[in-house]
Every structure is written in structure tokens, then in C-alpha cells.
C-alpha positions as a Markdown table, in Angstrom:
| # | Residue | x | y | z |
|---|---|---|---|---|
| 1 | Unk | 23.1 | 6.2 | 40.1 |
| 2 | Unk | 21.8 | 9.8 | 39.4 |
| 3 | Unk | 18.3 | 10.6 | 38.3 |
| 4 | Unk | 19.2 | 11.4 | 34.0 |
| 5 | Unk | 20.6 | 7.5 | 34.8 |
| 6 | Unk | 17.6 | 5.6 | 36.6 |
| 7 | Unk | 15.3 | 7.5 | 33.7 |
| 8 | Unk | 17.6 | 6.1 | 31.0 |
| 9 | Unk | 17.4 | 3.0 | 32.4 |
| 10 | Unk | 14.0 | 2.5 | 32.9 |
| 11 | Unk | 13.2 | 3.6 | 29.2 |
| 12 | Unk | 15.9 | 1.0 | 28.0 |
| 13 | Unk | 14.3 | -1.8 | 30.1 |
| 14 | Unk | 10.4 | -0.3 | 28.6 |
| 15 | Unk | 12.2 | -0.9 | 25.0 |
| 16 | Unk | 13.5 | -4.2 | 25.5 |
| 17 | Unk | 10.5 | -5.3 | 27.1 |
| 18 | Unk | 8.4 | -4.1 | 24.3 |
| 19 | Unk | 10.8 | -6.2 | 22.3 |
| 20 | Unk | 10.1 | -9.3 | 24.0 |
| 21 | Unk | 6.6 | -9.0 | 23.6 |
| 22 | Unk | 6.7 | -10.0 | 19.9 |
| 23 | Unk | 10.0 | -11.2 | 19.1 |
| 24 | Unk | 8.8 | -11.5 | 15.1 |
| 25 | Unk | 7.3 | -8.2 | 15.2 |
| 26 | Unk | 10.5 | -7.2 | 16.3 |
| 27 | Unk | 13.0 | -8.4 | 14.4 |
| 28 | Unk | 10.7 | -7.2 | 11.2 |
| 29 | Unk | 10.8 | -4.0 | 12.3 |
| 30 | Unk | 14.7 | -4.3 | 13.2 |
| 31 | Unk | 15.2 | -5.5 | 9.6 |
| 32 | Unk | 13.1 | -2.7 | 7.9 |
| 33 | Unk | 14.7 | -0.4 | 9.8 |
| 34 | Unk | 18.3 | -1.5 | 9.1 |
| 35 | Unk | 17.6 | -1.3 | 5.3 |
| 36 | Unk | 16.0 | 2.2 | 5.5 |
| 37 | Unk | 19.7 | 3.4 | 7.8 |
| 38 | Unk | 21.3 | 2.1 | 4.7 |
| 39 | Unk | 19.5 | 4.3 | 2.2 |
| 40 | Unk | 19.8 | 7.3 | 5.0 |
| 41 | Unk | 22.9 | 6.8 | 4.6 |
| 42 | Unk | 23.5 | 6.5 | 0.8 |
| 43 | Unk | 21.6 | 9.3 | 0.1 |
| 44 | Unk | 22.9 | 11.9 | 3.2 |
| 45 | Unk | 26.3 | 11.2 | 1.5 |
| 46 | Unk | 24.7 | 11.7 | -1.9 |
| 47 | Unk | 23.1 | 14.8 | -0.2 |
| 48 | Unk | 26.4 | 16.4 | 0.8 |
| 49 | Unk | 28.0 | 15.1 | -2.4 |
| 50 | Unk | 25.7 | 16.5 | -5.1 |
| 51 | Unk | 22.6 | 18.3 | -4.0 |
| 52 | Unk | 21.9 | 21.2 | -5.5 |
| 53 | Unk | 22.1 | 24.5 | -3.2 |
| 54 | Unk | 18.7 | 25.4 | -4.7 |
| 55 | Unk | 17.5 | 22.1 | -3.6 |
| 56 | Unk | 18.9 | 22.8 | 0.2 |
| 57 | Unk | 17.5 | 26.1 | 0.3 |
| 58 | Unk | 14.2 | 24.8 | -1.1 |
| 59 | Unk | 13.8 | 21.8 | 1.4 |
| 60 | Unk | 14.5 | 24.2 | 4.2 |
| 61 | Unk | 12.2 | 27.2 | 3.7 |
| 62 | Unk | 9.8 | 24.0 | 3.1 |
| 63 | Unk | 10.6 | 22.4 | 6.6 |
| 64 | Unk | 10.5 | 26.3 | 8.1 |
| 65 | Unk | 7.1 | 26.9 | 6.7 |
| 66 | Unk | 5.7 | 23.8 | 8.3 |
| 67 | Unk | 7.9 | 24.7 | 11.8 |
| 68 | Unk | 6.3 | 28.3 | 11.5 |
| 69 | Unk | 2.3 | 27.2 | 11.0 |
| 70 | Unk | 3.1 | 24.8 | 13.6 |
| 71 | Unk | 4.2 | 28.1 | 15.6 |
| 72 | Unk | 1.1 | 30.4 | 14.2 |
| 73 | Unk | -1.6 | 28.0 | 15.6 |
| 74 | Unk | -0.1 | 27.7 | 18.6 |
| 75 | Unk | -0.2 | 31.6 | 18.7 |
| 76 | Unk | -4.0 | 31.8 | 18.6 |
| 77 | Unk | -3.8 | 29.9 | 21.8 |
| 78 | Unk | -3.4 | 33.3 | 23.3 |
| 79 | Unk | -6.5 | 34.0 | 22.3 |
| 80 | Unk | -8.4 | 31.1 | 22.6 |
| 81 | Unk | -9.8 | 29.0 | 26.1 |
| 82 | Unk | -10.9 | 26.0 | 23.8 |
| 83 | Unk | -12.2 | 25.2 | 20.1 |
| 84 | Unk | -15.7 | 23.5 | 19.5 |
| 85 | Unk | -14.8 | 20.2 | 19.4 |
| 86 | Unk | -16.9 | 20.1 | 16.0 |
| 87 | Unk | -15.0 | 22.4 | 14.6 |
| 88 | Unk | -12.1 | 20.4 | 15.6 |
| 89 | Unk | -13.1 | 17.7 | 14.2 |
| 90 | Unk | -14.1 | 19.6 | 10.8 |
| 91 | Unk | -10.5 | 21.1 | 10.3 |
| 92 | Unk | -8.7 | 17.9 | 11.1 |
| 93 | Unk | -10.7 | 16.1 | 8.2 |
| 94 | Unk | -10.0 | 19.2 | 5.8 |
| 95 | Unk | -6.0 | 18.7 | 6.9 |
| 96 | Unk | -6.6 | 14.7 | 6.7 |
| 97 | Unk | -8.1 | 15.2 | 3.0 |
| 98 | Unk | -5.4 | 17.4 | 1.9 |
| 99 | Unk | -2.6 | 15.2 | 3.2 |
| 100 | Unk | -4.3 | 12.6 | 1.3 |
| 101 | Unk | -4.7 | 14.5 | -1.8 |
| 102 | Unk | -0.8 | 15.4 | -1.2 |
| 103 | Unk | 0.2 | 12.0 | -0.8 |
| 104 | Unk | -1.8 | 10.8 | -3.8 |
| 105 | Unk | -1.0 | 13.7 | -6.5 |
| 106 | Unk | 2.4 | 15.3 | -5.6 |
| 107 | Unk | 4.4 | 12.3 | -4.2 |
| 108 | Unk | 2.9 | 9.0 | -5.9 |
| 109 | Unk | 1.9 | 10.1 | -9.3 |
| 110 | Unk | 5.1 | 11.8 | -9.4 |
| 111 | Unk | 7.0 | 9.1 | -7.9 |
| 112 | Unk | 5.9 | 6.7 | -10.6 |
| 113 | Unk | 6.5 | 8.5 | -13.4 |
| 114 | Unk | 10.3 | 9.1 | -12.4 |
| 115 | Unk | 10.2 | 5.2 | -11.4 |
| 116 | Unk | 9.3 | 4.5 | -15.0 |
| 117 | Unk | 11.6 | 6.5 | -16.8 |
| 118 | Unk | 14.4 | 5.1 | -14.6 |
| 119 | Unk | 14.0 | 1.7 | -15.0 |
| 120 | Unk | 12.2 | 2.0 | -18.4 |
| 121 | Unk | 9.0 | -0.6 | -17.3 |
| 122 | Unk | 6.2 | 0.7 | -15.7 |
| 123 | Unk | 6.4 | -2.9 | -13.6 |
| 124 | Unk | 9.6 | -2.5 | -12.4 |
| 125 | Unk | 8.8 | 1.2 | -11.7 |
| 126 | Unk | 5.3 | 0.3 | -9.5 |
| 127 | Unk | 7.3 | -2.2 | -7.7 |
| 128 | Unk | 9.9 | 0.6 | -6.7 |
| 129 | Unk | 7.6 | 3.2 | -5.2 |
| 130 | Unk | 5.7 | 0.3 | -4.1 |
| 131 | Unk | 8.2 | -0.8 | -2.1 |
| 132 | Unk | 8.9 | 2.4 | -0.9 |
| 133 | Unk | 5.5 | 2.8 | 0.1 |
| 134 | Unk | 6.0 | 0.0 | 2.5 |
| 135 | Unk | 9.1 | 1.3 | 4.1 |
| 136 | Unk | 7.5 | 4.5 | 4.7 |
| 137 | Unk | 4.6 | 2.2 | 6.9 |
| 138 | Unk | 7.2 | 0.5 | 8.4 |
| 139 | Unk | 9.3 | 3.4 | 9.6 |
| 140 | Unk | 5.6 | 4.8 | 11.3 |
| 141 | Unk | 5.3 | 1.2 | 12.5 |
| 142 | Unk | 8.4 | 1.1 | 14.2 |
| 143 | Unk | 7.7 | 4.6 | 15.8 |
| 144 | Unk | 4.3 | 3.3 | 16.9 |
| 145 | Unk | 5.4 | 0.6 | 18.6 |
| 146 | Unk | 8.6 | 1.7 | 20.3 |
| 147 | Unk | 8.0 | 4.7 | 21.1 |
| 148 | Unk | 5.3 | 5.8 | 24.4 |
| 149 | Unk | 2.4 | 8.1 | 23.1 |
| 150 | Unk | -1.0 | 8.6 | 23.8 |
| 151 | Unk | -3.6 | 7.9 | 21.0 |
| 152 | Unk | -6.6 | 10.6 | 21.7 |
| 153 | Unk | -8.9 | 7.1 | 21.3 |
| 154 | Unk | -7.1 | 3.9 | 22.4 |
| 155 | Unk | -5.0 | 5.4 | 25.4 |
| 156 | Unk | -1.5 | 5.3 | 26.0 |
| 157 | Unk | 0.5 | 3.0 | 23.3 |
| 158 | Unk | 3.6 | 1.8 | 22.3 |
| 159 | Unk | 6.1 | 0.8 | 25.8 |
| 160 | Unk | 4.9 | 1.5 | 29.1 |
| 161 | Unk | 7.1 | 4.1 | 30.6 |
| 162 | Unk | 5.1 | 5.8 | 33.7 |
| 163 | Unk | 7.0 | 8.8 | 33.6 |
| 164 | Unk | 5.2 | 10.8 | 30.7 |
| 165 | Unk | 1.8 | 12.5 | 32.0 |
| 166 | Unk | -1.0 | 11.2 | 29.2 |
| 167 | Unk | -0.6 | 14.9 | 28.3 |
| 168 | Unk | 3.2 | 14.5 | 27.6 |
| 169 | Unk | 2.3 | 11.1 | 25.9 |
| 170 | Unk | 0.0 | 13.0 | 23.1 |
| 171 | Unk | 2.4 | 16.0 | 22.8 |
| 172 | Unk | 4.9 | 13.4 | 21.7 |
| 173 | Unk | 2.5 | 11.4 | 19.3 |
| 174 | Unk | 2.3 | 14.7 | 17.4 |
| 175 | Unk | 6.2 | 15.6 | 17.4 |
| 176 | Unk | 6.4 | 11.8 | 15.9 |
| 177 | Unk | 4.1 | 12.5 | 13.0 |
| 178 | Unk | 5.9 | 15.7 | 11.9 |
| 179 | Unk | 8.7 | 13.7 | 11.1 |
| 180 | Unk | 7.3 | 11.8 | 8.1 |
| 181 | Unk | 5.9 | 15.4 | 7.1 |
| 182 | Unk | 9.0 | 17.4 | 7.0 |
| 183 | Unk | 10.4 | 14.3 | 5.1 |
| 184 | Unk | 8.1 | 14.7 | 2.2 |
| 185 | Unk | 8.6 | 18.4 | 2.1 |
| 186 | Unk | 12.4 | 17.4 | 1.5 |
| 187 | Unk | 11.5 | 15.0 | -0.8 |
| 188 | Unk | 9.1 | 16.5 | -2.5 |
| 189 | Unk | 11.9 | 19.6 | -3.3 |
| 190 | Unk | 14.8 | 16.7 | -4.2 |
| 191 | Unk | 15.0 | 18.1 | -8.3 |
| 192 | Unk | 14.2 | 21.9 | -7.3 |
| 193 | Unk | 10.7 | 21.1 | -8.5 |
| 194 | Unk | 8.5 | 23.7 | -7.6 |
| 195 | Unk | 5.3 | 21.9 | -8.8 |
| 196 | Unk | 6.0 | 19.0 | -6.8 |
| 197 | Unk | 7.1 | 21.1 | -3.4 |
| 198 | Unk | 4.8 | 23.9 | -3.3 |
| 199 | Unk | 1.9 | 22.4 | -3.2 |
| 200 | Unk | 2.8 | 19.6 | -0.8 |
| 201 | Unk | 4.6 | 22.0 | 1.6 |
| 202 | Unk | 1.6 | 24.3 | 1.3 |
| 203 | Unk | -0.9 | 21.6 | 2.5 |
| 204 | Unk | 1.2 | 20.5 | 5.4 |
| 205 | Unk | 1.6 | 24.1 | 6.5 |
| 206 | Unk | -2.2 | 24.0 | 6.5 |
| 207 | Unk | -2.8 | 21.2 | 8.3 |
| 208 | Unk | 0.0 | 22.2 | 11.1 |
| 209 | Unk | -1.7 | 25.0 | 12.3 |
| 210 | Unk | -4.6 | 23.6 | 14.2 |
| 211 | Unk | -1.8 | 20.3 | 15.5 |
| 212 | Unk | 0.0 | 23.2 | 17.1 |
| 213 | Unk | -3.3 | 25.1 | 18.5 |
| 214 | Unk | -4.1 | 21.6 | 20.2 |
| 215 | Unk | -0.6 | 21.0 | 21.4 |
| 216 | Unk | -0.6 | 24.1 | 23.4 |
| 217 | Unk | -4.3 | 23.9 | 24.5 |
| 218 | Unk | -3.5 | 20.3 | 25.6 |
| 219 | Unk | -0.8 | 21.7 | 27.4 |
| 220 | Unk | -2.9 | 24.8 | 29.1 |
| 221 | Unk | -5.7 | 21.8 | 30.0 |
| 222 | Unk | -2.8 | 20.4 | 32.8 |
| 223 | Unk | -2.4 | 23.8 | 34.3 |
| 224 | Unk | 1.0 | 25.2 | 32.1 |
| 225 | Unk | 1.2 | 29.1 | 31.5 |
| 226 | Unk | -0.1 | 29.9 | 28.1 |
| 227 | Unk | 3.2 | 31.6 | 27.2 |
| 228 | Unk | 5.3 | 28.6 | 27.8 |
| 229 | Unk | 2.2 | 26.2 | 26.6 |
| 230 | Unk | 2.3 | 28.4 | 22.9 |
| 231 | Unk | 6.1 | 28.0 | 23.3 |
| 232 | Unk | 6.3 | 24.2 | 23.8 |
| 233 | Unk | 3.6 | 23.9 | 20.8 |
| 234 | Unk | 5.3 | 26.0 | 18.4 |
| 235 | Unk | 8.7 | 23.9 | 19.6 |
| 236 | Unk | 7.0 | 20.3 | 18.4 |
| 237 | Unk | 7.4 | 21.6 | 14.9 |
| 238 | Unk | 11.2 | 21.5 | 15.0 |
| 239 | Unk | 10.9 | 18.0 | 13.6 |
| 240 | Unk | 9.7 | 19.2 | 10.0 |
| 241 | Unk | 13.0 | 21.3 | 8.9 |
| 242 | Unk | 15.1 | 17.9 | 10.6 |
| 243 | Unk | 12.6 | 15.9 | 8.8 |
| 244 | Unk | 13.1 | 18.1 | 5.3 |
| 245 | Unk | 16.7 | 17.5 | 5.6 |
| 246 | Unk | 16.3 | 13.9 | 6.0 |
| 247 | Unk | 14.1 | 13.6 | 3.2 |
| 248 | Unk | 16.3 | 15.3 | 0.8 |
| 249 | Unk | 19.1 | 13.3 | 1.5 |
| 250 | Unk | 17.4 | 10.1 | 1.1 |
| 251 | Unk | 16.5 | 11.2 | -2.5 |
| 252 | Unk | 19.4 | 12.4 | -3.4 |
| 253 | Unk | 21.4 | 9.4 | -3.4 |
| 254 | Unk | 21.4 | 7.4 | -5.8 |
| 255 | Unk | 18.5 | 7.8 | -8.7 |
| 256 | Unk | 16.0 | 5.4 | -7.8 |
| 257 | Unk | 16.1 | 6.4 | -4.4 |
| 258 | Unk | 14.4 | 9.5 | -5.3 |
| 259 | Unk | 11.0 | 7.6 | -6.4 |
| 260 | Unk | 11.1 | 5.4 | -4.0 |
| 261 | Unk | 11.4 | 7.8 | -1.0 |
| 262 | Unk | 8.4 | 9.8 | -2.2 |
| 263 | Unk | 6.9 | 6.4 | -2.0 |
| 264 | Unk | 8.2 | 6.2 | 2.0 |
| 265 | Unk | 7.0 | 9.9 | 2.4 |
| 266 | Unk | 3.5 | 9.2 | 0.9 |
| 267 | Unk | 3.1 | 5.9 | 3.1 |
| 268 | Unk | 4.0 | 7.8 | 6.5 |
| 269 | Unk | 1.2 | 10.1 | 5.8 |
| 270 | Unk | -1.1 | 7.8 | 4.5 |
| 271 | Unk | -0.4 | 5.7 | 8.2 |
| 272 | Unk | -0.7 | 8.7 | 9.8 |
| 273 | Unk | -3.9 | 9.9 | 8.3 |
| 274 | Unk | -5.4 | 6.6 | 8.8 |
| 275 | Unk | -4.1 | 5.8 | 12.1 |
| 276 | Unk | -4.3 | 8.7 | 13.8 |
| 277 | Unk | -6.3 | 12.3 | 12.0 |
| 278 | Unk | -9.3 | 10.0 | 11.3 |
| 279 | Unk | -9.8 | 8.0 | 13.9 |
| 280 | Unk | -9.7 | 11.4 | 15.8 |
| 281 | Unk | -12.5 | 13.1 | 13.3 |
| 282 | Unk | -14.8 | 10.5 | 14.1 |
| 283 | Unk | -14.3 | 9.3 | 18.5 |
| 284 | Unk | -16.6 | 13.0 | 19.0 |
| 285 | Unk | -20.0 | 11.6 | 17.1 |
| 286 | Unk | -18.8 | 14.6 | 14.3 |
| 287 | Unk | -18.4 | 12.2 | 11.6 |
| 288 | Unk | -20.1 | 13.6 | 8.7 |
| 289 | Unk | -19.0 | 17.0 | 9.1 |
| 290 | Unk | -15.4 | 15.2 | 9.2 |
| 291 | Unk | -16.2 | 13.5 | 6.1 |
| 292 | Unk | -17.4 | 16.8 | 5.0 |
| 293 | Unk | -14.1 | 18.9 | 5.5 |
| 294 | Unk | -11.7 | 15.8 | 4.2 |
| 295 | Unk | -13.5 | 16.5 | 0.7 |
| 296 | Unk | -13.1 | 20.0 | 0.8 |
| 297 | Unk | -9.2 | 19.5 | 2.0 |
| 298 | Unk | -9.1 | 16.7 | -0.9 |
| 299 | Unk | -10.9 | 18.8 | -3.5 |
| 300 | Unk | -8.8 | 22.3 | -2.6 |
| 301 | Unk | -5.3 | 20.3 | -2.6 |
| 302 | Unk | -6.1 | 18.5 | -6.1 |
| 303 | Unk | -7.0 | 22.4 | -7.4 |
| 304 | Unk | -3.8 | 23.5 | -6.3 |
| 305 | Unk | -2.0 | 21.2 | -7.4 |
| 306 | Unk | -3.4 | 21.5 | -10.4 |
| 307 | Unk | -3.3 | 25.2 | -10.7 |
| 308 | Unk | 0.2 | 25.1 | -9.6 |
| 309 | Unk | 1.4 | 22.5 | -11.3 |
């Protein structure tokens, strides 16, 4: 048996063994995940069936813009030895309070109101992008618990596989959480709406810049050459355009898929606010001025999508 072989096997025996642990937990998570490969599926083939071109070449450009921020704070790595840790903290709460303010007013709000004038009951319509909403914390759910990573706070997480460096571990944790992002963009670009996209795509871009700044001065911290550090960083924002792609397909369907997959977008980056941009604002003893920039980030995203709206 070759090394790729005795690797392979050793993350196959971490997943099943992770399985065992809670066989209920499991099998939910199985289950959630079957019905969300189902409505992949339904809506890639709606995707290639009937998207719009504009729609493609909107989703994209979206899952692009988030790759190249990703890219342009890993850049300034060149530049930079370290960042206050306050002033870490300060521009993950402004990113945190934008992705709320993202999630709130350019996926839910929108999602309900083409929910409603789907099924023609505001009830029915709740319970679609409701129930979307849940998906989306399942799918994040499902990638927390299968997949290794390192949480900045509670350590290494998900299936114990010895082979990733704690370093590796949180490089990972933040490729993970760019999926549910570059979904949204897709999503969010589904009907060629501009109002909906741009300013979601714009606050993610935001946000992505100082995720790839800390991927690549993570990655300088173990010792790795700036140049292929920045590299590495700008490469963990590949998973936005795949995600954008994703996320368009899954919209595109069948009609109600559309609100209820800005429903799943919003609820992965609600999780991923919660679970993981807070909870790092606040392990440094920085929490007010964390509280302080996810205001800001919450009042500047509900501006612009106001203003361009």
C-alpha cells in the first residue's frame, strides 16, 4: 500500500469513526444531506437547462470578486509581519455585521417575498425559506462535524486525523466557510437581479480580504515563504466561484427552489457568523470594539443596500 493509499485510508477510518460516535447525529445529517443532493441536482440540471447567460456571467464575476479580495488581502501580507490583534478583532466584527446585514436584507427579505408570490400565502411562503434556512445549518453542520479543522477557540474539531498541522486545520476551516459564501453570491444573482447581487457580493468581497490576510499570515507563523504563504491564501478563495456556481444551480431549478436556497445561503452564514467570526471577535478580551465594528458593518451593508437597491 502506497503512501496517497495509507492517507486515504486513515481519513476513511477518521470519518467512520466520527460516525460511530453519534449514530443519530449521523444519520440526521446523512438524511439532510441526501435531500439537499437532490435539489443540487434538480436545479444543476435546471441550471444547464434554462439559466440565463446573464445570470452565469453574473454569478461568476460574483464568485471572482470574492476569489480576488480573498487574493488582495493576502497580498498585503507582503507587507505586513502581523496585525494588532485589536484591529483584528475590529474588522472581523465589521465583516461579521455586514454578512449579517447580507443575510438578513438581500437573501431573507428577498427570499420571502418571492416565497409568497409563489405559493400565494405568506404561511406557506415562511415555511419555504424557513425550511431552507435549516438546510443551509445543516449543510454547515455536516461540514462541521465531518470534516478536521481547527476552531481559533475550541481547538481542533470535527474527526481526528493527525496528519493536518493545527495550522493546516484553520486554513481549511476558512476554505469550508467560503463555500456557503460563494453559494449566496450565486444565489443571490439567480434572476439577473442586480439589487439582490451587488450588494451581497460587495459585502462578502469585504469581508474576504482580512480571511485571506490571516490565512497567509497563519501560514508565514509556521515558517512558509511569504510568496508561497500569499499564494496558498489567495488559493483558499477558489471555493467562492465553485460555490457561485453551485448556488445558481440550486435556484434555478425549479421555482420554489430559488427562495428557498437563499434561505440555505442565509443560514450558512448566519452559522458561520455565529459559530465561528464572533466567537473569534471576542476569545482576545476586544469585545466592545468587536461589537463596535459589527454595527458599523451592519449599518454600512443596510445603506448599501438601500442605496443600491
Amino acid at each position: 500500500m502506497n503512501t496517497n493509499d495509507i492517507a486515504q485510508s486513515s481519513l476513511w477510518q477518521a470519518w467512520m469513526l466520527q460516525a460511530r460516535k453519534n449514530p443519530r447525529v449521523t444519520a440526521g445529517l446523512l438524511l439532510a444531506g441526501l435531500c439537499l443532493l437532490v435539489l443540487l441536482v434538480a436545479g444543476t440540471y435546471g441550471a444547464l437547462t434554462s439559466v440565463e447567460g446573464t445570470a452565469f456571467k453574473y454569478a461568476l464575476i460574483g464568485g471572482f470578486a470574492g476569489f480576488g479580495s480573498t487574493a488582495l488581502g493576502a497580498l498585503a501580507a507582503f507587507g505586513l509581519r502581523s496585525v494588532p490583534v485589536r484591529t483584528q478583532d475590529t474588522m472581523l466584527g465589521f465583516a461579521a455585521g455586514m454578512m449579517l446585514a447580507a443575510s438578513s436584507f438581500s437573501l431573507l427579505l428577498p427570499g420571502l417575498d418571492a416565497a409568497q408570490d409563489i405559493t400565494g400565502s405568506a404561511l406557506l411562503g415562511s415555511m419555504v425559506v424557513v425550511l431552507g434556512l435549516a438546510f443551509g445549518v445543516l449543510l454547515m453542520l455536516g461540514l462541521d462535524y465531518f470534516t478536521p479543522h481547527m476552531h481559533q477557540e475550541l481547538g481542533m474539531q470535527g474527526p481526528e486525523y493527525k496528519r493536518l498541522s493545527g495550522v493546516w486545520l484553520f486554513v481549511l476551516a476558512i476554505v469550508l466557510h467560503n463555500l456557503p459564501e460563494g453559494m449566496a453570491i450565486g444565489v443571490s444573482f439567480s434572476k439577473s437581479d442586480m439589487s439582490v447581487g451587488l450588494p451581497l457580493t460587495t459585502a462578502i468581497a469585504i469581508q474576504d480580504m482580512p480571511e485571506g490576510l490571516a490565512v497567509a499570515l497563519a501560514l508565514r507563523a509556521i515558517g512558509m515563504p511569504v510568496g508561497r504563504a500569499v499564494l496558498l491564501a489567495a488559493a483558499s478563495g477558489i471555493m467562492e466561484p465553485l460555490g457561485a456556481i453551485v448556488g445558481l444551480g440550486m435556484s434555478s431549478g425549479m421555482p420554489l427552489a430559488y427562495p428557498m436556497s437563499l434561505g440555505l445561503a442565509a443560514g450558512a452564514m448566519i452559522f458561520v457568523v455565529s459559530h465561528e467570526v464572533i466567537p473569534e471577535t471576542h476569545r482576545n478580551g476586544h469585545q466592545t470594539f468587536a461589537t463596535i465594528g459589527l454595527m458599523a458593518g451592519f449599518a454600512v451593508m443596510m445603506f448599501l443596500d438601500t442605496a443600491l437597491g
